Coordinates of N, CA and C in Angstrom, one line a residue:
M1 N -37.0 14.5 15.6 CA -36.5 13.8 14.0 C -35.8 12.3 14.3
Y2 N -35.3 11.9 13.3 CA -34.4 10.4 13.6 C -33.2 11.1 12.9
R3 N -32.5 10.3 13.6 CA -31.2 10.8 13.4 C -30.2 9.5 13.1
S4 N -29.7 9.0 12.8 CA -28.7 7.9 13.0 C -27.6 8.1 13.6
A5 N -26.7 6.9 14.3 CA -25.3 7.4 14.8 C -24.5 7.9 14.0
A6 N -24.3 7.9 13.2 CA -23.3 7.9 11.8 C -23.4 9.2 11.5
A7 N -24.6 10.0 11.3 CA -24.5 11.4 11.2 C -24.7 12.1 12.6
Q8 N -25.2 11.6 14.0 CA -24.3 12.6 15.1 C -22.9 12.5 14.7
E9 N -22.1 11.3 14.3 CA -20.8 11.2 15.2 C -19.9 12.3 14.0
S10 N -20.5 12.3 12.1 CA -19.5 12.9 11.5 C -20.1 14.5 11.4
H11 N -21.5 14.9 12.1 CA -21.7 16.4 12.4 C -21.1 17.0 10.4
Q12 N -21.6 16.5 9.8 CA -21.0 17.0 8.4 C -22.5 17.5 7.2
Y13 N -21.9 19.3 7.1 CA -22.8 20.4 6.2 C -22.5 19.6 4.9
L14 N -23.2 20.0 3.9 CA -23.1 20.3 2.4 C -23.6 21.5 2.1
V15 N -22.9 22.0 0.9 CA -23.9 23.2 0.2 C -23.5 22.8 -0.9
I16 N -24.6 23.0 -1.6 CA -24.8 22.0 -3.2 C -24.9 23.1 -3.5
E17 N -24.7 23.5 -4.6 CA -24.9 24.5 -6.2 C -25.2 23.9 -7.2
F18 N -26.2 24.3 -7.8 CA -26.0 24.0 -8.9 C -25.9 25.0 -10.2
I19 N -25.2 24.4 -11.2 CA -24.6 26.2 -11.6 C -25.1 26.0 -13.6
K20 N -25.7 26.9 -13.5 CA -25.9 27.8 -15.3 C -25.1 28.3 -15.9
V21 N -24.2 27.7 -16.8 CA -23.2 28.5 -17.4 C -23.7 28.4 -18.8
S22 N -23.7 30.0 -19.7 CA -24.3 30.1 -20.2 C -23.4 30.1 -21.7
S23 N -24.1 29.5 -23.4 CA -23.3 28.9 -24.2 C -22.2 30.0 -24.5
N24 N -22.1 31.0 -24.4 CA -21.1 31.5 -24.8 C -20.3 32.2 -23.9
Q25 N -20.0 31.7 -22.5 CA -19.4 31.4 -21.5 C -18.7 30.3 -21.0
M26 N -18.8 28.6 -21.7 CA -18.6 27.4 -21.7 C -17.5 27.8 -21.7
V27 N -16.2 28.0 -22.1 CA -15.2 27.9 -22.7 C -14.4 28.7 -21.5
D28 N -15.1 29.6 -20.8 CA -14.3 30.8 -20.1 C -14.4 29.8 -19.1
Y29 N -16.0 28.8 -18.7 CA -15.7 28.7 -17.4 C -15.0 27.1 -17.7
S30 N -15.2 26.7 -18.1 CA -14.0 25.6 -18.4 C -12.8 25.7 -17.6
E31 N -12.5 27.1 -19.1 CA -10.7 27.4 -18.3 C -10.3 27.8 -16.6
N32 N -11.2 28.1 -16.3 CA -11.4 28.6 -14.8 C -11.4 27.3 -13.3
K33 N -11.7 26.3 -14.3 CA -11.8 24.7 -13.2 C -10.5 25.2 -12.2
D34 N -9.2 25.6 -12.7 CA -8.0 25.2 -12.4 C -7.6 25.7 -11.4
F35 N -8.5 27.7 -11.6 CA -8.2 28.5 -11.1 C -9.2 28.3 -9.5
L36 N -10.0 28.2 -9.7 CA -11.1 27.4 -8.4 C -11.0 26.5 -7.6
E37 N -9.9 25.6 -8.3 CA -9.6 24.7 -7.4 C -8.7 25.2 -6.9
K38 N -7.5 25.9 -7.2 CA -6.1 26.4 -6.0 C -6.8 27.2 -5.4
I39 N -8.1 27.7 -5.4 CA -9.2 28.7 -4.3 C -9.3 28.0 -2.9
Y40 N -9.7 26.4 -3.2 CA -10.9 25.9 -3.0 C -9.4 24.9 -1.9
E41 N -8.8 25.0 -2.8 CA -7.6 24.1 -1.5 C -6.7 25.2 -0.6
Q42 N -6.5 26.2 -1.0 CA -6.5 27.0 -0.3 C -7.8 27.2 1.2
A43 N -8.7 27.3 0.9 CA -9.9 27.3 2.3 C -10.0 25.5 2.6
V44 N -9.2 24.6 2.3 CA -9.4 23.0 3.1 C -7.8 23.5 3.6
K45 N -6.6 24.3 3.6 CA -5.9 24.4 3.5 C -5.8 25.6 5.3
Q46 N -6.9 26.5 5.6 CA -7.0 27.2 6.5 C -8.3 26.6 7.2
G47 N -8.8 25.6 6.6 CA -9.4 24.7 8.3 C -11.0 25.2 7.9
D48 N -11.3 26.0 7.0 CA -13.0 26.9 6.5 C -13.5 25.8 5.8
I49 N -13.1 24.9 5.2 CA -14.0 23.7 4.8 C -13.7 22.3 4.9
Q50 N -14.3 21.6 4.8 CA -13.2 19.6 4.9 C -13.2 19.9 3.1
G51 N -13.7 19.6 2.2 CA -13.2 19.6 0.7 C -14.9 20.3 -0.2
W52 N -14.4 19.9 -1.3 CA -15.0 20.8 -2.5 C -15.1 19.7 -3.6
D53 N -15.8 19.8 -4.3 CA -16.4 18.5 -5.7 C -17.1 19.7 -6.9
L54 N -16.3 19.2 -7.6 CA -16.4 20.1 -9.2 C -17.5 18.7 -9.6
W55 N -19.1 18.9 -10.0 CA -19.3 17.7 -11.1 C -20.1 18.4 -12.6
S56 N -19.9 17.4 -13.5 CA -20.8 18.0 -14.5 C -21.6 16.6 -14.4
L57 N -22.4 18.0 -15.3 CA -23.8 17.0 -15.0 C -24.0 16.4 -16.3
Q58 N -24.8 15.1 -16.3 CA -25.2 14.4 -17.9 C -26.1 14.2 -17.8
S59 N -27.1 14.4 -17.2 CA -28.6 14.3 -17.2 C -29.4 15.2 -16.2
G60 N -30.4 15.5 -16.5 CA -31.3 15.9 -15.6 C -33.2 16.4 -16.8
P61 N -33.6 17.0 -15.4 CA -34.8 18.3 -16.2 C -34.9 19.1 -17.0
D62 N -35.3 18.9 -17.9 CA -35.3 20.0 -18.4 C -35.6 21.5 -18.3
Q63 N -36.1 21.6 -17.4 CA -36.3 22.8 -17.0 C -35.1 23.4 -16.1
G64 N -34.6 22.5 -15.8 CA -33.0 23.1 -14.2 C -32.0 23.6 -16.0
G65 N -31.6 22.9 -16.8 CA -30.7 23.5 -17.4 C -29.5 24.4 -17.2
F66 N -28.8 23.2 -15.7 CA -27.6 22.8 -15.2 C -26.6 22.6 -16.3
Q67 N -25.5 23.2 -15.7 CA -24.3 22.5 -16.5 C -23.6 21.6 -15.9
Y68 N -23.4 22.3 -14.2 CA -22.5 22.2 -13.3 C -23.4 22.4 -12.1
V69 N -22.2 21.5 -10.8 CA -22.8 21.5 -9.5 C -21.9 21.2 -8.6
T70 N -22.2 21.7 -7.8 CA -20.2 22.1 -6.6 C -20.7 21.3 -5.2
I71 N -20.6 20.8 -4.8 CA -20.4 20.3 -3.3 C -19.4 20.7 -2.0
T72 N -19.7 21.8 -1.5 CA -18.6 22.3 -0.4 C -18.7 21.5 0.9
Y73 N -18.0 20.9 1.9 CA -17.8 20.1 3.0 C -17.5 21.0 3.6
Y74 N -18.7 20.8 4.7 CA -17.9 21.3 6.1 C -18.7 20.4 7.2
N75 N -17.9 21.0 8.1 CA -18.0 20.7 10.0 C -18.5 21.3 10.5
D76 N -19.2 22.2 10.2 CA -19.8 23.2 11.7 C -21.0 24.0 10.2
P77 N -21.8 24.2 11.6 CA -23.5 24.4 10.8 C -22.7 26.1 10.5
V78 N -22.3 26.7 11.2 CA -22.3 28.5 11.4 C -21.2 28.3 10.3
K79 N -20.1 27.9 10.2 CA -19.1 27.9 9.0 C -19.8 27.9 7.6
M80 N -21.0 26.8 7.8 CA -21.5 26.6 6.0 C -22.6 27.9 5.9
M81 N -23.0 28.4 6.5 CA -24.0 29.4 6.4 C -22.8 30.9 6.1
N82 N -22.5 30.9 6.8 CA -21.2 32.1 6.4 C -20.7 31.4 5.2
G83 N -20.4 30.9 5.0 CA -20.0 30.6 3.2 C -18.9 30.8 3.1
M84 N -18.9 30.9 1.3 CA -17.7 31.2 0.6 C -17.9 33.1 0.0
T85 N -17.6 34.1 0.8 CA -17.9 35.1 0.7 C -17.0 35.9 -0.2
D86 N -17.7 36.8 -0.7 CA -16.2 37.5 -1.9 C -14.8 37.9 -1.5
D87 N -15.5 38.6 0.0 CA -14.1 38.4 0.5 C -12.8 37.3 0.7
N88 N -13.7 36.4 1.3 CA -12.8 35.0 1.9 C -12.3 34.4 0.1
F89 N -13.1 34.6 -0.6 CA -13.0 34.0 -2.2 C -11.2 35.0 -2.5
L90 N -12.2 36.5 -2.6 CA -10.3 36.8 -3.1 C -8.9 36.7 -2.0
N91 N -9.5 36.4 -1.2 CA -8.2 36.3 0.2 C -8.0 34.6 -0.1
Y92 N -8.4 34.2 -0.1 CA -7.8 32.7 -1.2 C -7.3 32.7 -2.1
A93 N -7.6 33.5 -3.0 CA -7.1 33.6 -4.6 C -5.8 33.9 -4.3
E94 N -5.7 35.4 -3.2 CA -3.9 35.9 -3.7 C -3.2 35.3 -2.7
R95 N -3.6 34.5 -1.5 CA -3.1 33.3 -1.1 C -2.3 32.1 -2.0
A96 N -3.0 31.7 -2.5 CA -3.0 30.5 -3.9 C -1.4 31.4 -5.3
Y97 N -1.8 32.3 -5.5 CA -1.4 33.3 -6.5 C -0.6 34.0 -5.8
D98 N 0.1 34.3 -5.0 CA 0.7 35.0 -4.5 C 2.4 35.1 -4.7
G99 N 2.8 36.3 -5.3 CA 4.5 35.6 -6.1 C 4.1 35.4 -8.0
K100 N 2.6 34.8 -8.1 CA 2.6 34.4 -9.3 C 2.3 35.0 -10.3
M101 N 1.1 35.6 -9.8 CA -0.1 36.8 -10.5 C 0.3 38.3 -9.8
K102 N -0.3 39.2 -10.2 CA -0.3 40.5 -9.3 C -1.5 40.6 -8.7
E103 N -1.6 41.7 -8.2 CA -2.9 41.9 -7.3 C -4.0 42.0 -7.9
S104 N -3.7 42.6 -9.1 CA -5.4 43.5 -9.9 C -5.4 42.4 -11.1
E105 N -4.3 41.9 -11.4 CA -4.7 40.0 -12.3 C -5.6 39.0 -11.5
I106 N -5.6 38.7 -10.1 CA -6.3 38.3 -9.5 C -7.4 38.7 -8.9
A107 N -7.8 39.6 -8.8 CA -8.6 40.5 -8.6 C -10.1 40.5 -9.8
E108 N -9.1 40.4 -10.7 CA -9.7 40.4 -12.4 C -10.5 39.3 -12.5
A109 N -9.5 38.1 -11.8 CA -9.3 36.6 -12.5 C -10.9 36.3 -11.3
V110 N -10.8 36.4 -10.3 CA -12.2 36.6 -9.3 C -12.8 36.8 -9.7
D111 N -13.1 38.1 -10.4 CA -14.7 38.9 -11.2 C -14.5 38.0 -11.9
K112 N -14.1 37.9 -13.2 CA -14.5 36.8 -14.0 C -15.3 35.5 -14.1
T113 N -14.2 35.0 -12.6 CA -14.9 33.5 -12.5 C -16.3 33.6 -12.1
K114 N -16.6 34.4 -10.8 CA -18.1 34.7 -10.4 C -19.0 35.2 -11.3
K115 N -18.4 36.0 -12.9 CA -19.0 36.8 -13.8 C -19.4 35.2 -14.8
N116 N -19.1 34.2 -14.8 CA -19.3 33.3 -16.0 C -20.1 32.3 -15.1
R117 N -20.6 32.0 -14.1 CA -21.3 31.3 -14.0 C -22.8 32.1 -12.7
D118 N -23.8 30.9 -13.0 CA -25.6 31.8 -12.4 C -25.4 30.6 -11.2
L119 N -25.2 30.5 -10.1 CA -25.9 29.7 -9.4 C -27.5 29.7 -9.0
A120 N -28.1 29.4 -9.9 CA -29.0 29.4 -10.0 C -30.1 28.3 -9.1
M121 N -29.2 27.7 -8.3 CA -29.7 27.0 -7.0 C -28.6 26.3 -5.8
R122 N -29.2 26.5 -4.6 CA -28.2 26.7 -3.7 C -28.9 25.8 -2.6
A123 N -28.8 24.5 -2.2 CA -28.9 23.7 -1.1 C -28.3 23.6 0.0
Y124 N -28.5 23.7 1.4 CA -28.1 23.7 2.1 C -28.4 22.8 2.8
M125 N -27.8 21.4 3.2 CA -27.9 20.3 3.7 C -27.1 20.0 5.0
T126 N -27.7 18.8 5.7 CA -26.8 17.7 6.5 C -26.9 17.0 7.0
V127 N -26.1 16.2 6.9 CA -26.2 14.4 6.9 C -27.1 13.9 7.8
V128 N -28.1 13.1 7.3 CA -29.0 12.5 8.5 C -28.5 11.2 8.6
A129 N -27.9 10.3 7.3 CA -27.6 8.9 7.4 C -26.4 8.7 6.2
Q130 N -25.6 7.5 6.6 CA -24.5 7.2 5.5 C -25.0 5.9 5.4
T131 N -23.8 5.2 4.7 CA -23.2 4.3 4.5 C -22.0 4.3 5.2
E132 N -21.3 3.2 5.9 CA -20.3 2.7 5.7 C -19.7 2.6 4.7
D133 N -18.4 3.0 4.9 CA -17.9 3.0 3.1 C -16.0 3.5 3.3
N134 N -15.2 3.2 1.7 CA -13.9 3.7 2.0 C -14.7 4.2 -0.1
F135 N -15.2 4.6 0.2 CA -14.8 5.5 -1.3 C -14.2 6.4 -1.6
Q136 N -13.6 6.3 -2.8 CA -13.0 7.2 -2.9 C -13.2 8.1 -3.6
M137 N -13.3 9.1 -3.6 CA -13.9 10.6 -5.0 C -13.0 10.7 -6.0
D138 N -12.7 10.1 -6.7 CA -12.0 10.4 -7.6 C -12.4 10.9 -8.9
P139 N -11.2 11.4 -9.8 CA -11.9 12.5 -10.9 C -13.2 10.9 -12.0
G140 N -13.8 11.1 -12.5 CA -14.6 10.5 -13.5 C -15.8 9.1 -12.9
V141 N -15.4 9.2 -11.5 CA -16.8 8.6 -10.9 C -18.2 9.6 -10.6
L142 N -19.5 8.6 -10.7 CA -20.8 9.5 -10.7 C -21.1 9.2 -9.4
A143 N -22.4 9.8 -10.2 CA -23.6 10.4 -8.7 C -24.8 11.1 -9.6
S144 N -25.6 9.9 -8.5 CA -26.9 11.2 -9.0 C -27.4 11.8 -7.8
F145 N -27.9 12.4 -7.7 CA -28.2 13.8 -7.2 C -30.2 13.5 -7.1
D146 N -30.6 13.2 -5.9 CA -32.3 13.0 -6.2 C -33.2 13.9 -5.1
L147 N -33.6 14.8 -5.6 CA -34.1 15.9 -4.7 C -35.7 15.4 -4.6
M148 N -35.6 14.8 -3.2 CA -36.9 14.6 -2.7 C -38.1 15.8 -1.7
K149 N -39.2 15.5 -2.1 CA -39.9 16.5 -0.7 C -40.6 15.6 0.0
A150 N -40.6 15.6 0.9 CA -41.6 14.7 2.1 C -42.9 15.3 2.1
T151 N -44.0 14.2 1.8 CA -44.8 15.1 2.2 C -45.5 15.3 2.9
E152 N -46.7 16.4 3.3 CA -46.9 17.6 4.1 C -47.3 16.5 5.3
G153 N -46.7 16.7 6.6 CA -47.1 15.4 8.0 C -46.9 14.5 8.3
Q154 N -45.6 14.1 6.9 CA -44.7 13.0 7.1 C -43.6 12.9 7.3
F155 N -43.3 14.3 7.1 CA -41.5 14.6 7.9 C -40.6 13.1 8.7
N156 N -41.4 13.3 9.4 CA -40.4 11.9 10.7 C -40.6 10.6 9.6
E157 N -41.8 10.2 9.1 CA -42.5 9.0 8.7 C -41.1 8.8 7.2
Y158 N -40.9 9.9 6.3 CA -40.4 9.5 5.6 C -38.4 9.8 6.3
E159 N -38.3 10.5 6.7 CA -36.9 9.8 7.3 C -36.5 8.4 7.8
H160 N -37.9 8.2 8.6 CA -37.7 6.9 9.3 C -37.0 5.6 8.2
V161 N -38.4 5.8 7.3 CA -37.7 4.6 5.9 C -36.5 4.9 5.5
E162 N -36.2 6.1 5.4 CA -34.6 6.1 4.8 C -33.6 5.7 5.9
E163 N -33.7 5.6 7.0 CA -32.7 5.6 7.8 C -32.9 4.5 8.1
D164 N -34.1 3.6 8.3 CA -34.1 2.1 8.8 C -33.9 1.0 8.2
L165 N -34.9 1.4 6.7 CA -35.2 0.7 5.6 C -34.1 0.7 4.7
Y166 N -34.1 2.1 4.1 CA -33.2 1.9 2.8 C -31.9 1.9 3.0
Q167 N -30.9 2.7 4.2 CA -29.8 2.7 4.7 C -29.4 1.5 4.4
P168 N -29.9 0.0 5.6 CA -29.3 -1.1 5.4 C -29.1 -1.5 4.2
F169 N -30.3 -1.3 3.3 CA -29.9 -2.1 1.7 C -29.2 -1.4 1.3
H170 N -29.1 0.1 0.9 CA -27.5 0.5 0.1 C -26.6 0.3 0.8
Q171 N -26.2 -0.4 2.2 CA -24.9 -0.6 2.7 C -25.0 -2.2 2.1
K172 N -25.7 -2.6 2.2 CA -25.7 -4.0 1.6 C -25.3 -4.0 -0.5
K173 N -25.7 -2.7 -0.7 CA -25.5 -2.7 -1.8 C -24.0 -2.5 -2.2
V174 N -23.7 -1.6 -1.5 CA -21.8 -1.2 -0.9 C -21.3 -2.5 -1.0
E175 N -21.4 -3.1 0.2 CA -20.8 -4.3 0.5 C -20.7 -5.5 -0.9
A176 N -21.8 -5.5 -1.7 CA -22.0 -6.6 -3.0 C -21.1 -6.0 -4.0
N177 N -20.6 -4.7 -3.9 CA -19.7 -3.7 -5.1 C -21.3 -3.7 -6.0
M178 N -21.6 -3.2 -5.5 CA -22.6 -2.6 -6.7 C -22.9 -0.5 -6.6
M179 N -22.7 -0.3 -5.3 CA -22.6 1.0 -5.6 C -21.4 1.7 -4.6
G180 N -21.0 2.1 -4.7 CA -19.6 2.7 -3.9 C -19.9 3.6 -2.3
S181 N -21.2 4.8 -2.5 CA -21.5 5.0 -1.3 C -23.0 5.9 -1.7
W182 N -23.4 6.3 -0.1 CA -24.2 6.9 0.5 C -24.7 7.6 0.9
K183 N -25.6 9.1 0.5 CA -25.6 9.8 1.9 C -27.2 10.2 2.0
F184 N -27.4 10.2 3.0 CA -28.9 11.1 2.5 C -29.1 12.3 3.3
L185 N -29.7 13.2 3.3 CA -29.5 14.7 3.9 C -31.0 15.2 3.6
R186 N -30.9 16.4 5.0 CA -32.4 17.1 4.8 C -31.9 18.5 4.8
T187 N -32.5 19.7 4.3 CA -31.7 20.6 4.4 C -31.9 21.3 5.7
A188 N -31.1 22.0 6.2 CA -30.5 22.9 6.9 C -31.4 23.2 7.9
V189 N -31.9 24.4 6.7 CA -32.4 25.7 7.5 C -33.6 25.4 6.6
P190 N -34.9 26.0 7.6 CA -36.4 26.1 7.4 C -37.0 26.7 6.2
M191 N -38.1 25.7 5.3 CA -37.7 25.9 3.9 C -39.4 26.7 3.9
G192 N -40.5 26.6 4.9 CA -41.5 26.4 4.6 C -42.3 25.9 3.4
S193 N -43.8 25.2 3.7 CA -44.3 23.9 2.9 C -44.5 24.3 1.5
E194 N -44.4 25.4 1.2 CA -44.0 25.4 -0.7 C -42.2 25.5 -0.8
A195 N -41.9 25.1 -0.1 CA -40.3 24.5 -1.3 C -40.8 23.6 -2.3
E196 N -39.6 23.4 -2.5 CA -39.9 22.3 -3.8 C -39.1 20.9 -3.4
Y197 N -38.1 21.1 -2.6 CA -37.5 20.0 -1.8 C -37.1 19.8 -0.5
T198 N -37.4 19.0 0.2 CA -37.0 19.1 1.7 C -35.8 18.0 2.2
H199 N -35.4 17.1 1.5 CA -34.3 16.2 1.5 C -33.6 15.3 0.2
M200 N -33.0 15.5 0.3 CA -31.8 14.6 -0.9 C -31.0 13.7 -0.7
T201 N -31.0 11.9 -1.9 CA -30.1 11.7 -1.6 C -28.9 11.4 -2.5
L202 N -27.8 11.5 -2.0 CA -26.7 11.2 -3.4 C -25.6 9.8 -3.2
N203 N -26.2 9.2 -4.3 CA -26.0 8.2 -4.7 C -24.2 8.4 -5.6
F204 N -23.4 7.3 -5.0 CA -22.4 7.5 -5.9 C -22.1 6.2 -6.7
Y205 N -21.2 6.3 -7.6 CA -20.9 4.6 -8.3 C -19.3 4.9 -9.0
D206 N -18.9 4.1 -9.0 CA -17.3 3.8 -9.4 C -17.8 4.1 -11.4
N207 N -18.5 3.1 -11.6 CA -18.8 3.9 -13.1 C -20.2 3.4 -13.4
Y208 N -20.2 3.3 -15.0 CA -22.1 3.6 -15.6 C -22.3 1.8 -15.3
M209 N -21.1 1.0 -15.5 CA -21.4 -0.3 -15.5 C -21.4 -0.7 -13.2
Q210 N -21.5 0.0 -12.9 CA -21.5 -0.3 -11.7 C -23.1 0.4 -11.0
F211 N -22.9 1.1 -11.9 CA -24.8 2.2 -11.5 C -25.6 1.3 -12.3
F212 N -25.3 0.7 -13.3 CA -27.0 -0.6 -14.6 C -26.6 -1.4 -13.1
N213 N -26.2 -1.9 -12.7 CA -25.7 -3.2 -12.1 C -26.3 -3.0 -11.1
S214 N -26.2 -1.6 -10.1 CA -27.0 -0.8 -9.1 C -28.0 -1.4 -9.4
M215 N -28.9 -0.9 -10.4 CA -30.4 -1.0 -11.1 C -30.7 -2.6 -10.7
E216 N -30.2 -3.3 -10.7 CA -30.6 -4.6 -11.1 C -30.8 -5.4 -9.8
Y217 N -29.8 -4.4 -8.9 CA -29.7 -5.4 -7.4 C -31.0 -5.7 -7.0
E218 N -31.4 -6.9 -6.3 CA -32.1 -7.1 -5.0 C -31.8 -7.7 -4.1
D219 N -32.5 -7.3 -2.8 CA -31.7 -7.4 -1.7 C -32.8 -9.3 -1.5
M220 N -32.2 -10.3 -1.9 CA -33.0 -11.2 -1.2 C -32.8 -12.4 -0.1
E221 N -32.7 -11.3 1.1 CA -32.7 -11.9 2.2 C -33.7 -10.9 2.8
A222 N -34.5 -10.1 1.8 CA -35.6 -8.8 2.9 C -36.5 -9.8 3.1
T223 N -37.2 -9.2 3.8 CA -38.7 -10.3 4.2 C -40.1 -9.5 3.7
E224 N -41.2 -10.5 3.5 CA -41.8 -9.1 2.6 C -42.4 -8.3 3.1
E225 N -42.2 -8.1 4.4 CA -42.9 -7.0 5.0 C -41.7 -5.8 5.1
Q226 N -40.7 -6.3 5.1 CA -39.2 -4.9 4.8 C -39.9 -4.5 3.5
L227 N -40.2 -5.7 2.6 CA -40.6 -4.8 1.3 C -41.9 -4.0 1.1
V228 N -42.6 -4.3 1.9 CA -43.9 -3.4 1.5 C -44.1 -2.4 1.9
A229 N -42.8 -2.8 3.4 CA -42.7 -1.1 4.6 C -42.2 -0.3 3.5
M230 N -40.6 -0.8 2.3 CA -39.9 -0.4 1.8 C -41.1 1.2 0.3
E231 N -41.7 0.0 0.0 CA -42.8 0.3 -0.8 C -43.8 1.4 -0.4
E232 N -44.2 1.3 0.8 CA -45.5 2.4 1.5 C -44.3 3.3 1.6
G233 N -43.2 3.0 2.6 CA -42.7 4.2 2.6 C -42.6 5.5 1.5
L234 N -42.6 4.9 0.1 CA -42.5 5.7 -0.7 C -43.4 6.7 -1.1
S235 N -44.4 6.4 -0.4 CA -45.5 7.5 -0.8 C -45.4 8.7 0.5
S236 N -44.3 8.6 0.9 CA -44.2 9.7 2.2 C -43.7 10.4 1.4
R237 N -43.3 10.9 0.0 CA -42.4 11.8 -0.2 C -42.5 11.7 -1.9
D238 N -42.3 12.7 -2.5 CA -42.4 12.9 -4.0 C -41.2 13.4 -4.3
Q239 N -40.7 12.2 -4.7 CA -39.5 12.6 -6.2 C -39.0 13.2 -6.9
K240 N -38.6 14.6 -7.1 CA -39.1 15.8 -7.7 C -38.0 16.0 -8.7
W241 N -36.5 15.5 -8.7 CA -35.6 15.5 -9.5 C -34.8 14.7 -9.5
V242 N -34.1 14.0 -10.5 CA -33.2 13.1 -9.9 C -32.0 13.9 -11.1
Y243 N -30.7 14.2 -11.1 CA -29.7 14.6 -11.6 C -28.5 13.4 -11.6
M244 N -27.6 13.0 -13.1 CA -26.5 12.0 -12.8 C -25.4 13.5 -13.6
A245 N -24.4 12.9 -12.7 CA -23.0 13.9 -13.0 C -22.1 12.9 -12.7
T246 N -20.4 13.6 -13.4 CA -19.7 12.6 -13.3 C -18.5 13.9 -12.6
L247 N -17.5 13.4 -11.9 CA -16.7 13.8 -11.2 C -15.5 14.8 -11.8
I248 N -15.4 16.0 -11.6 CA -14.7 16.7 -12.1 C -13.2 16.8 -11.8
K249 N -13.1 17.2 -10.5 CA -12.3 17.6 -9.6 C -12.7 17.3 -8.0
A250 N -11.7 17.3 -7.5 CA -11.9 16.4 -6.0 C -10.9 17.3 -5.2
I251 N -11.0 18.0 -3.5 CA -10.4 18.9 -2.7 C -11.0 18.7 -1.8
R252 N -9.2 18.2 -1.0 CA -9.5 17.6 0.5 C -8.8 17.5 1.6

């Protein structure tokens, strides 16, 4: 497998959850955002996770029907796979609201929070490559979640294209203030040939102006051979879906 030095050093793992909320539960889920924030703050304090984001989806394929996406950051694959169990979730809530709510009220709030959402799609990912940047994950920033499926038999070729050609390209965009940050992810668990996606790129922007400017960016220093290689590299994967989202909350 191709793996960048940045990914080797960071050892970062992400659980990305696309969430469906039915129309009659939207108000309840919206009101629960602060409750969730306190729970994940406790998880960070305990050292069980590195951070947590809540994103509001702006666009995506109609078939998904997702309204929100969360990212939970880990530095350990075992912690990632163990995840936020029901017991952990309740324990964090009890720590966060100790003395502020009765145990029965906390348990009821946790149960209500879980019922208000449908975790329609969960992805266990590991960081393969990323740009060097100081991007601030402040509420209001944008992200695109690009889900890719590597062509059968071209797994390594696709990762090579992203790391050796597209990572430097995105690094130049970051340095030109045309984007905030970029991460290239692969699935952290085996998924088989029928999997709908094998990789994901996360592209972060300060705002829509930067996003649209980024779409127009051209690397004037790229050679003809590099441009051809980048174009040919696209044939090694199928871009399945693209979701645009706005950051609501970020815990670190």
